């Protein structure tokens, strides 16, 4: 090594070779980065199936966690979530442990990768919230036949992903940010993302902005995908449409992603460990390599990132020595030959220019428990969820009798979100899980000067509990004079 090379400051990155084809695509990626002169020092760490087998429920070793925390950067191959043993997904462990809230998925037509959409000019980024929503994994069986999953969305969670989307738009010199939600149905959760988008958006007048309902977004993605530039969306929506969008340009096998947080950035291929081809030297390293290119841009190594990207584009465009997944049957080569071909193309420019990238600058968030105190707060009632096999009418009448000499009145009973008492004439199929809404005859101001409605609630719940099995209670509050709850379908 000469003195000039010696002087290059290298960035240390934790490498997780993972499972299945993971070590093969990691080796290829490292070889290409080394050949291109990427200023990276690797620190190898272990996560995935082998770690689960050792009895570690997280699937990630302590050493790997410490290495990622120290370096703040990781390149990760696919990790298997073993079925039948082990705990939760190691991928989810990593995302949650390091609060990697922004999942960035570029979707761009690649030269030589022919799809029914080739030539449409697809070039977008999907920015998916990565830690909230139903993925918080808070699930409870309410009765033996009714399961519940809490969909938690927060104002700071929405704000930081929306700001991240604008940061991506700025870093990639894009023109439009589209917020995709299901706000028409889930007015409080998905609606929050839309409202925050409308509040934060005006700070970024340089970008066109619009909102689209997520199902129409899925539809538009296949009707006119070229209309999208940056799409920001919640976790579950993003999970689905980012896979859909990847399908437009050649599938998950070639799609990269970045998981960004305030302190750690983790880059990975979108595909899994492909156990069917593992160990055979057949895997295509394009997705992990593209993730590594994103990582190089994250550390502002723009020149070498472009050098590798251009070599990848030209290799794919010329179609020589491609892996089996990108070749006509029987014409594919192995990972090593593809890697060699790509390395031989380093320094050449393709017909598809790289975008003009800058570093994505995320907003730094204070390390405080996020809290917004409303001006006024009132308790207006409670929802009591109970289990019974009674019909709606006798149940409603029994609950009205129970509420009679309490500070509450029964407002209604609903079943899976549809009012069934007082009857509406609807034809609701009933399950043994009823939401019984009791409203206070006189709402109570929650200002810390009274018992905050505690005695009133306890009295009612005690009376209900004497006759029925209840599972949980929700307080019905009003913040700043506005109801902080939704009404069931059919309620007048
Ligand atoms: P998969 O591993 O993505 O594989 C599906 C198929 O896609 C493979 O059988 C292979 O098709 C093709 N493929 C995927 N990547 C390829 C590559 N780089 N080169 C060539 N072909 C590729 O999906 P899966 O079978 O559903 O999942 C397997 C395991 O991976 C599971 O344990 C799952 O939990 C895990 N997983 C991990 C992640 C992650 O770590 N982020 C993501 C998804 C899944 P052919 O068989 O036709 O060759």
Coordinates of C-alpha atoms and ligand atoms in Angstrom, one line a residue:
X1 CA 0.0 0.0 0.0
X2 CA 1.4 3.4 -0.9
X3 CA 1.4 6.5 1.3
X4 CA -1.6 8.1 -0.5
X5 CA -3.8 5.0 0.1
X6 CA -2.6 4.9 3.7
X7 CA -3.9 8.4 4.3
X8 CA -7.5 7.5 3.4
X9 CA -9.6 7.6 6.4
X10 CA -11.7 4.4 6.6
X11 CA -15.1 4.1 8.1
X12 CA -15.8 1.0 10.2
X13 CA -19.0 -0.8 9.3
X14 CA -20.5 -3.8 11.1
X15 CA -21.0 -6.6 8.5
X16 CA -23.7 -9.2 9.3
X17 CA -23.3 -12.1 6.7
X18 CA -26.5 -13.7 7.9
X19 CA -28.1 -16.9 6.7
X20 CA -28.6 -18.9 3.5
X21 CA -27.2 -17.0 0.5
X22 CA -26.3 -14.1 2.9
X23 CA -22.5 -15.0 3.3
X24 CA -22.2 -15.5 -0.5
X25 CA -23.7 -12.1 -1.4
X26 CA -21.8 -10.4 1.4
X27 CA -18.5 -11.8 0.1
X28 CA -19.2 -10.6 -3.4
X29 CA -20.2 -7.1 -2.2
X30 CA -17.1 -6.8 -0.1
X31 CA -14.9 -7.9 -3.0
X32 CA -16.5 -5.3 -5.3
X33 CA -16.2 -2.5 -2.7
X34 CA -12.6 -3.4 -2.1
X35 CA -11.8 -3.4 -5.9
X36 CA -13.5 0.0 -6.3
X37 CA -11.4 1.4 -3.4
X38 CA -14.3 2.0 -1.0
X39 CA -12.9 3.5 2.2
X40 CA -14.5 0.8 4.4
X41 CA -13.1 -1.3 7.3
X42 CA -15.3 -4.3 8.1
X43 CA -16.1 -5.6 11.6
X44 CA -17.8 -9.0 11.2
X45 CA -20.7 -9.9 13.5
X46 CA -23.2 -12.7 14.0
X47 CA -27.0 -12.7 13.8
X48 CA -29.7 -15.0 12.5
X49 CA -30.4 -18.7 12.6
X50 CA -27.2 -19.9 14.2
X51 CA -27.7 -17.4 17.0
X52 CA -31.3 -18.5 17.6
X53 CA -30.0 -22.1 17.7
X54 CA -27.6 -21.1 20.5
X55 CA -30.7 -20.2 22.5
X56 CA -30.5 -16.4 22.1
X57 CA -34.1 -15.3 21.7
X58 CA -33.2 -12.0 20.0
X59 CA -31.3 -13.7 17.2
X60 CA -28.5 -11.1 17.5
X61 CA -25.4 -11.6 19.6
X62 CA -24.4 -9.0 22.2
X63 CA -21.2 -8.5 20.3
X64 CA -23.1 -7.7 17.2
X65 CA -25.4 -5.2 19.0
X66 CA -22.3 -3.5 20.6
X67 CA -20.5 -3.4 17.3
X68 CA -23.5 -1.7 15.5
X69 CA -24.0 0.7 18.4
X70 CA -20.3 1.7 18.3
X71 CA -19.9 2.0 14.6
X72 CA -23.4 3.4 13.9
X73 CA -23.3 1.7 10.5
X74 CA -24.2 -1.9 9.5
X75 CA -24.5 -3.8 6.2
X76 CA -26.8 -6.8 6.8
X77 CA -27.5 -9.9 4.7
X78 CA -30.8 -11.7 5.1
X79 CA -31.5 -13.3 8.4
X80 CA -33.8 -16.2 8.8
X81 CA -36.6 -16.2 11.3
X82 CA -36.6 -19.9 12.3
X83 CA -40.1 -21.4 12.6
X84 CA -40.6 -23.6 15.7
X85 CA -37.8 -22.2 17.9
X86 CA -36.3 -18.9 18.8
X87 CA -38.1 -15.6 19.5
X88 CA -39.1 -12.7 17.4
X89 CA -37.6 -11.8 14.0
X90 CA -33.9 -10.8 14.4
X91 CA -34.6 -8.1 11.7
X92 CA -37.3 -6.6 13.8
X93 CA -35.1 -6.8 16.9
X94 CA -32.4 -4.7 15.1
X95 CA -34.9 -2.2 13.7
X96 CA -36.6 -1.7 17.0
X97 CA -33.5 -1.8 19.2
X98 CA -31.8 1.0 17.3
X99 CA -35.1 2.8 16.5
X100 CA -34.4 2.6 12.8
X101 CA -37.6 4.4 12.1
X102 CA -37.0 5.4 8.4
X103 CA -37.1 2.6 5.8
X104 CA -35.9 4.0 2.5
X105 CA -36.6 1.8 -0.6
X106 CA -35.5 3.2 -4.0
X107 CA -37.3 1.8 -6.9
X108 CA -35.6 2.5 -10.2
X109 CA -35.7 0.8 -13.6
X110 CA -32.4 -1.0 -14.1
X111 CA -30.8 -1.3 -17.5
X112 CA -31.1 -4.8 -19.0
X113 CA -33.7 -5.9 -16.4
X114 CA -36.7 -6.3 -18.6
X115 CA -40.2 -6.2 -17.1
X116 CA -43.7 -5.3 -18.5
X117 CA -42.9 -1.7 -17.3
X118 CA -39.6 -1.3 -19.0
X119 CA -39.3 2.1 -20.7
X120 CA -41.8 3.8 -18.4
X121 CA -39.1 5.7 -16.5
X122 CA -39.9 4.4 -13.1
X123 CA -37.7 6.2 -10.6
X124 CA -39.1 6.7 -7.1
X125 CA -38.3 6.2 -3.4
X126 CA -40.7 4.8 -0.9
X127 CA -40.2 6.1 2.6
X128 CA -41.9 3.7 5.0
X129 CA -42.3 4.3 8.8
X130 CA -40.5 1.3 10.2
X131 CA -41.3 0.9 13.9
X132 CA -44.8 1.9 14.7
X133 CA -48.3 0.9 13.5
X134 CA -49.5 -2.7 13.9
X135 CA -45.8 -3.8 13.8
X136 CA -45.5 -2.8 17.5
X137 CA -46.7 -6.4 17.8
X138 CA -49.1 -5.6 20.7
X139 CA -51.6 -8.4 20.3
X140 CA -54.1 -10.0 22.7
X141 CA -56.8 -12.7 22.4
X142 CA -59.9 -10.9 23.7
X143 CA -62.0 -14.1 23.8
X144 CA -61.1 -17.5 22.5
X145 CA -62.3 -16.4 19.0
X146 CA -61.5 -12.7 18.9
X147 CA -57.9 -11.5 18.4
X148 CA -56.9 -7.9 18.7
X149 CA -53.8 -6.1 17.4
X150 CA -53.1 -2.5 18.6
X151 CA -52.4 -0.1 15.8
X152 CA -50.3 2.6 17.5
X153 CA -49.4 5.7 15.5
X154 CA -47.9 8.7 17.2
X155 CA -47.6 12.4 16.2
X156 CA -43.8 12.4 16.7
X157 CA -43.6 9.1 14.8
X158 CA -45.5 10.6 11.9
X159 CA -43.6 13.9 12.0
X160 CA -40.1 12.3 11.9
X161 CA -41.0 10.0 9.0
X162 CA -42.5 12.9 7.0
X163 CA -39.5 15.0 7.7
X164 CA -37.3 12.1 6.6
X165 CA -39.3 11.9 3.3
X166 CA -38.6 15.6 2.7
X167 CA -34.9 15.0 3.6
X168 CA -34.8 12.2 1.0
X169 CA -36.5 14.4 -1.6
X170 CA -33.9 17.1 -0.9
X171 CA -30.9 14.7 -1.0
X172 CA -32.0 13.3 -4.3
X173 CA -33.2 16.5 -5.9
X174 CA -36.7 15.1 -6.3
X175 CA -39.8 17.2 -7.1
X176 CA -42.8 15.7 -5.4
X177 CA -43.7 14.0 -2.1
X178 CA -46.9 12.0 -1.9
X179 CA -48.3 10.9 1.4
X180 CA -50.3 7.7 1.2
X181 CA -52.7 6.7 4.0
X182 CA -55.9 5.1 4.8
X183 CA -57.2 8.3 6.5
X184 CA -60.7 7.9 5.1
X185 CA -61.3 4.8 7.3
X186 CA -58.8 5.1 10.3
X187 CA -59.4 8.8 10.9
X188 CA -57.3 8.9 14.1
X189 CA -54.3 6.7 13.3
X190 CA -53.8 7.0 9.5
X191 CA -55.6 10.4 9.7
X192 CA -52.8 11.6 12.0
X193 CA -50.2 10.9 9.3
X194 CA -52.2 12.9 6.8
X195 CA -52.7 15.8 9.2
X196 CA -49.0 15.9 10.2
X197 CA -48.1 15.8 6.5
X198 CA -50.4 18.8 5.9
X199 CA -48.9 20.6 8.9
X200 CA -45.2 20.0 8.1
X201 CA -45.4 20.1 4.3
X202 CA -45.7 23.9 4.0
X203 CA -42.1 24.1 5.5
X204 CA -40.9 22.6 2.2
X205 CA -42.6 24.7 -0.5
X206 CA -39.9 23.6 -3.0
X207 CA -41.6 20.2 -3.4
X208 CA -45.0 19.5 -5.0
X209 CA -47.1 17.7 -2.4
X210 CA -50.2 15.6 -2.5
X211 CA -52.1 12.9 -0.5
X212 CA -53.5 9.7 -1.9
X213 CA -55.5 6.9 -0.3
X214 CA -53.3 3.9 -0.1
X215 CA -55.5 1.5 -2.1
X216 CA -55.6 4.0 -4.9
X217 CA -51.8 4.4 -4.5
X218 CA -51.4 0.6 -5.0
X219 CA -53.6 0.8 -8.1
X220 CA -51.8 3.9 -9.5
X221 CA -48.5 2.1 -9.0
X222 CA -49.4 -0.4 -11.7
X223 CA -51.5 2.0 -13.9
X224 CA -49.0 4.9 -14.0
X225 CA -46.0 4.3 -11.8
X226 CA -44.0 7.1 -13.4
X227 CA -46.2 9.7 -11.7
X228 CA -44.5 8.9 -8.3
X229 CA -41.4 10.5 -7.0
X230 CA -41.2 10.1 -3.2
X231 CA -44.0 8.3 -1.4
X232 CA -44.2 8.5 2.4
X233 CA -46.5 6.1 4.3
X234 CA -47.1 4.1 7.5
X235 CA -45.5 0.8 8.3
X236 CA -48.0 -1.7 7.0
X237 CA -49.0 0.3 3.9
X238 CA -45.3 0.7 3.2
X239 CA -44.5 -2.9 3.7
X240 CA -47.0 -3.8 1.0
X241 CA -46.5 -1.1 -1.6
X242 CA -42.7 -1.2 -1.4
X243 CA -42.8 -4.9 -2.4
X244 CA -45.3 -4.1 -5.1
X245 CA -43.2 -1.2 -6.4
X246 CA -40.1 -3.5 -6.4
X247 CA -42.0 -5.9 -8.6
X248 CA -42.4 -3.2 -11.2
X249 CA -38.7 -3.0 -11.8
X250 CA -37.6 -6.6 -11.5
X251 CA -38.6 -7.9 -8.1
X252 CA -37.3 -8.3 -4.6
X253 CA -34.1 -10.1 -5.7
X254 CA -32.6 -6.8 -6.8
X255 CA -34.1 -4.3 -4.4
X256 CA -32.0 -2.6 -1.7
X257 CA -33.1 -0.7 1.4
X258 CA -31.8 1.6 4.1
X259 CA -33.0 1.6 7.7
X260 CA -32.2 4.9 9.2
X261 CA -32.4 6.2 12.8
X262 CA -30.8 9.0 14.8
X263 CA -27.7 7.0 15.8
X264 CA -27.5 4.0 13.5
X265 CA -28.0 3.3 9.8
X266 CA -28.4 -0.3 8.6
X267 CA -28.4 -1.2 4.9
X268 CA -29.8 -4.5 3.5
X269 CA -31.1 -6.4 0.6
X270 CA -34.9 -6.7 0.6
X271 CA -34.8 -10.4 -0.3
X272 CA -34.5 -13.2 2.1
X273 CA -32.0 -16.0 2.6
X274 CA -33.2 -18.0 -0.4
X275 CA -32.4 -21.4 1.2
X276 CA -33.2 -23.2 -2.1
X277 CA -30.1 -21.8 -3.7
X278 CA -27.9 -21.3 -0.6
X279 CA -24.4 -22.7 -0.7
X280 CA -24.5 -23.3 -4.5
X281 CA -22.7 -20.1 -5.5
X282 CA -25.7 -19.0 -7.6
X283 CA -27.1 -16.0 -5.7
X284 CA -27.3 -12.6 -7.3
X285 CA -25.5 -10.0 -5.1
X286 CA -27.1 -7.0 -6.8
X287 CA -29.5 -6.1 -4.0
X288 CA -26.9 -6.2 -1.2
X289 CA -24.4 -4.4 -3.5
X290 CA -27.1 -1.7 -4.2
X291 CA -27.6 -1.4 -0.4
X292 CA -23.9 -0.9 0.0
X293 CA -24.0 1.8 -2.6
X294 CA -26.7 3.6 -0.5
X295 CA -24.4 3.1 2.5
X296 CA -21.5 4.7 0.7
X297 CA -23.6 7.7 -0.1
X298 CA -24.7 7.9 3.5
X299 CA -21.1 8.3 4.5
X300 CA -20.7 10.9 1.7
X301 CA -18.4 8.6 -0.4
X302 CA -20.3 9.7 -3.5
X303 CA -17.6 9.2 -6.1
X304 CA -16.9 5.5 -5.3
X305 CA -20.7 4.9 -4.9
X306 CA -21.2 6.2 -8.5
X307 CA -18.3 4.2 -9.8
X308 CA -19.8 1.0 -8.5
X309 CA -23.3 1.9 -9.5
X310 CA -22.2 2.7 -13.1
X311 CA -20.3 -0.6 -13.2
X312 CA -23.5 -2.4 -12.0
X313 CA -25.6 -0.6 -14.6
X314 CA -23.2 -1.4 -17.5
X315 CA -22.9 -5.1 -16.4
X316 CA -26.7 -5.5 -16.3
X317 CA -27.1 -3.5 -19.6
X318 CA -24.6 -5.6 -21.5
X319 CA -26.1 -8.8 -20.1
X320 CA -22.8 -10.7 -20.1
X321 CA -22.2 -13.1 -17.2
X322 CA -25.4 -12.4 -15.3
X323 CA -26.7 -14.7 -12.6
X324 CA -29.5 -17.2 -13.3
X325 CA -32.3 -15.0 -12.0
X326 CA -31.5 -12.4 -14.6
X327 CA -30.7 -14.7 -17.5
X328 CA -32.6 -16.9 -20.0
X329 CA -32.9 -20.4 -18.6
X330 CA -29.5 -22.3 -18.7
X331 CA -27.5 -19.2 -19.5
X332 CA -26.8 -17.9 -16.0
X333 CA -23.4 -17.8 -14.3
X334 CA -22.5 -18.1 -10.6
X335 CA -22.0 -15.3 -8.1
X336 CA -18.2 -15.4 -8.5
X337 CA -18.3 -14.9 -12.3
X338 CA -20.9 -12.1 -12.0
X339 CA -18.7 -10.4 -9.4
X340 CA -15.6 -10.7 -11.6
X341 CA -17.5 -9.3 -14.6
X342 CA -18.7 -6.3 -12.5
X343 CA -15.2 -5.7 -11.2
X344 CA -13.9 -5.7 -14.7
X345 CA -16.4 -2.9 -15.5
X346 CA -15.3 -0.6 -12.7
X347 CA -14.4 2.8 -14.2
X348 CA -16.8 2.5 -17.2
X349 CA -19.9 4.7 -17.5
X350 CA -23.3 3.4 -18.5
X351 CA -26.0 5.1 -20.6
X352 CA -28.1 5.6 -17.4
X353 CA -26.6 8.4 -15.4
X354 CA -26.5 8.1 -11.6
X355 CA -28.8 10.6 -9.8
X356 CA -27.1 13.7 -8.3
X357 CA -27.1 12.5 -4.6
X358 CA -26.4 14.4 -1.4
X359 CA -26.4 12.9 2.1
X360 CA -29.9 12.4 3.6
X361 CA -29.9 14.8 6.6
X362 CA -32.4 13.5 9.2
X363 CA -33.8 15.8 11.8
X364 CA -32.3 15.1 15.2
X365 CA -34.9 14.3 17.9
X366 CA -34.6 15.1 21.5
X367 CA -34.2 12.1 23.8
X368 CA -37.2 13.0 25.9
X369 CA -40.5 11.2 26.4
X370 CA -42.6 12.9 23.7
X371 CA -45.6 14.5 25.3
X372 CA -48.0 17.3 24.2
X373 CA -50.3 18.5 27.0
X374 CA -53.7 19.7 25.8
X375 CA -55.2 23.0 27.0
X376 CA -58.2 21.1 28.5
X377 CA -58.9 17.5 29.1
X378 CA -62.3 16.0 30.0
X379 CA -63.5 12.5 30.7
X380 CA -66.7 11.9 28.9
X381 CA -67.2 8.2 29.4
X382 CA -65.7 4.7 29.0
X383 CA -65.9 1.9 26.6
X384 CA -66.1 -1.5 28.4
X385 CA -65.2 -4.5 26.2
X386 CA -66.9 -7.6 27.5
X387 CA -67.4 -11.3 26.6
X388 CA -70.8 -12.8 26.4
X389 CA -72.9 -15.1 24.2
X390 CA -76.0 -13.0 24.8
X391 CA -78.0 -11.4 22.0
X392 CA -77.6 -7.7 21.6
X393 CA -81.1 -6.6 22.8
X394 CA -81.1 -8.4 26.2
X395 CA -77.4 -7.4 26.7
X396 CA -78.2 -3.7 26.0
X397 CA -81.2 -3.8 28.4
X398 CA -79.1 -5.5 31.1
X399 CA -76.4 -2.9 30.8
X400 CA -79.0 0.0 30.9
X401 CA -80.3 -1.4 34.1
X402 CA -76.7 -1.7 35.5
X403 CA -75.9 1.9 34.6
X404 CA -79.2 3.3 36.0
X405 CA -78.0 4.5 39.4
X406 CA -74.5 5.3 38.4
X407 CA -73.1 8.6 36.9
X408 CA -73.1 7.0 33.5
X409 CA -75.8 6.1 30.9
X410 CA -75.4 3.4 28.3
X411 CA -74.9 5.1 24.9
X412 CA -74.8 2.0 22.8
X413 CA -73.3 -1.4 22.3
X414 CA -71.3 -2.4 19.2
X415 CA -69.9 -5.6 17.8
X416 CA -66.7 -5.4 15.7
X417 CA -67.3 -1.7 15.3
X418 CA -70.9 -1.8 14.3
X419 CA -73.7 -0.6 16.5
X420 CA -76.0 -3.4 17.5
X421 CA -77.9 -1.7 20.4
X422 CA -80.1 0.3 20.2
X423 CA -80.9 -1.7 17.1
X424 CA -80.3 -0.1 13.7
X425 CA -82.0 -2.7 11.5
X426 CA -78.5 -3.8 10.3
X427 CA -77.7 -7.5 9.8
X428 CA -74.5 -7.7 11.9
X429 CA -73.1 -11.2 12.5
X430 CA -72.3 -11.3 16.3
X431 CA -69.2 -12.6 18.0
X432 CA -68.8 -12.9 21.8
X433 CA -67.0 -9.5 22.0
X434 CA -69.1 -6.4 22.7
X435 CA -67.9 -2.8 23.0
X436 CA -70.3 -1.2 25.5
X437 CA -70.1 2.6 25.5
X438 CA -71.1 4.4 28.7
X439 CA -71.2 8.2 28.7
X440 CA -71.0 10.3 31.8
X441 CA -74.2 12.3 32.5
X442 CA -71.8 15.1 33.5
X443 CA -68.3 15.0 31.9
X444 CA -65.5 15.4 34.4
X445 CA -62.7 17.9 34.0
X446 CA -59.4 16.1 34.3
X447 CA -57.4 18.9 35.8
X448 CA -55.7 17.1 38.6
X449 CA -58.0 18.8 41.2
X450 CA -60.5 15.9 41.5
X451 CA -60.2 12.2 41.6
X452 CA -60.2 12.3 37.8
X453 CA -63.3 10.1 37.5
X454 CA -61.6 7.2 39.2
X455 CA -64.4 6.5 41.8
X456 CA -67.1 6.8 39.1
X457 CA -65.3 4.4 36.8
X458 CA -64.6 1.9 39.6
X459 CA -68.2 1.9 40.7
X460 CA -69.5 1.2 37.2
X461 CA -66.9 -1.4 36.4
X462 CA -67.6 -3.2 39.7
X463 CA -71.3 -3.4 38.8
X464 CA -70.6 -4.7 35.3
X465 CA -68.0 -7.1 36.6
X466 CA -70.6 -8.7 39.0
X467 CA -72.6 -9.9 35.9
X468 CA -70.2 -10.0 33.0
X469 CA -66.6 -10.9 32.1
X470 CA -64.9 -7.7 30.8
X471 CA -61.5 -7.7 29.1
X472 CA -60.5 -4.1 28.9
X473 CA -61.6 -0.6 29.4
X474 CA -60.9 2.5 27.3
X475 CA -61.3 6.0 28.6
X476 CA -63.3 8.3 26.4
X477 CA -61.6 11.7 26.6
X478 CA -62.0 15.1 25.0
X479 CA -58.8 17.1 24.4
X480 CA -59.3 20.9 23.8
X481 CA -63.0 20.3 23.4
X482 CA -62.6 17.7 20.7
X483 CA -63.6 14.0 21.1
X484 CA -60.5 11.9 21.2
X485 CA -62.3 8.7 20.0
X486 CA -64.3 7.5 17.0
X487 CA -67.9 6.5 16.8
X488 CA -69.0 3.0 15.9
X489 CA -70.6 2.4 12.4
X490 CA -74.3 3.0 12.6
X491 CA -74.3 5.3 15.7
X492 CA -76.6 8.2 15.1
Ligands
LIG1 P1 -36.4 -15.2 -0.3 O1 -35.3 -15.7 0.5 O2 -36.3 -13.8 -0.8 O3 -36.4 -16.2 -1.6 C1 -37.4 -16.3 -2.5 C2 -36.8 -16.7 -3.9 O4 -36.4 -15.5 -4.5 C3 -35.6 -17.6 -3.8 O5 -36.0 -19.0 -3.7 C4 -35.0 -17.3 -5.2 O6 -35.8 -17.9 -6.2 C5 -35.2 -15.8 -5.3 N1 -34.1 -15.0 -4.7 C6 -34.1 -14.2 -3.6 N2 -32.9 -13.6 -3.5 C7 -32.2 -13.9 -4.5 C8 -30.8 -13.6 -5.0 N3 -30.1 -12.7 -4.3 N4 -30.4 -14.2 -6.1 C9 -31.1 -15.1 -6.8 N5 -32.4 -15.4 -6.4 C10 -32.9 -14.9 -5.3 O7 -37.8 -15.4 0.4 P2 -38.3 -16.6 1.3 O8 -38.0 -17.9 0.7 O9 -39.7 -16.2 1.6 O10 -37.5 -16.4 2.7 C11 -36.5 -17.3 3.1 C12 -36.0 -16.8 4.5 O11 -35.5 -15.5 4.4 C13 -37.0 -16.9 5.6 O12 -36.5 -17.4 6.8 C14 -37.4 -15.4 5.9 O13 -37.7 -15.2 7.2 C15 -36.1 -14.7 5.5 N6 -36.2 -13.3 5.1 C16 -35.3 -12.4 5.6 C17 -35.4 -11.1 5.2 C18 -34.4 -10.1 5.8 O14 -33.4 -10.5 6.4 N7 -34.5 -8.8 5.6 C19 -36.3 -10.7 4.2 C20 -37.2 -11.7 3.7 C21 -37.1 -13.0 4.2 P3 -35.4 -19.2 -6.9 O15 -35.7 -20.3 -5.9 O16 -36.5 -19.2 -8.0 O17 -34.0 -19.2 -7.4

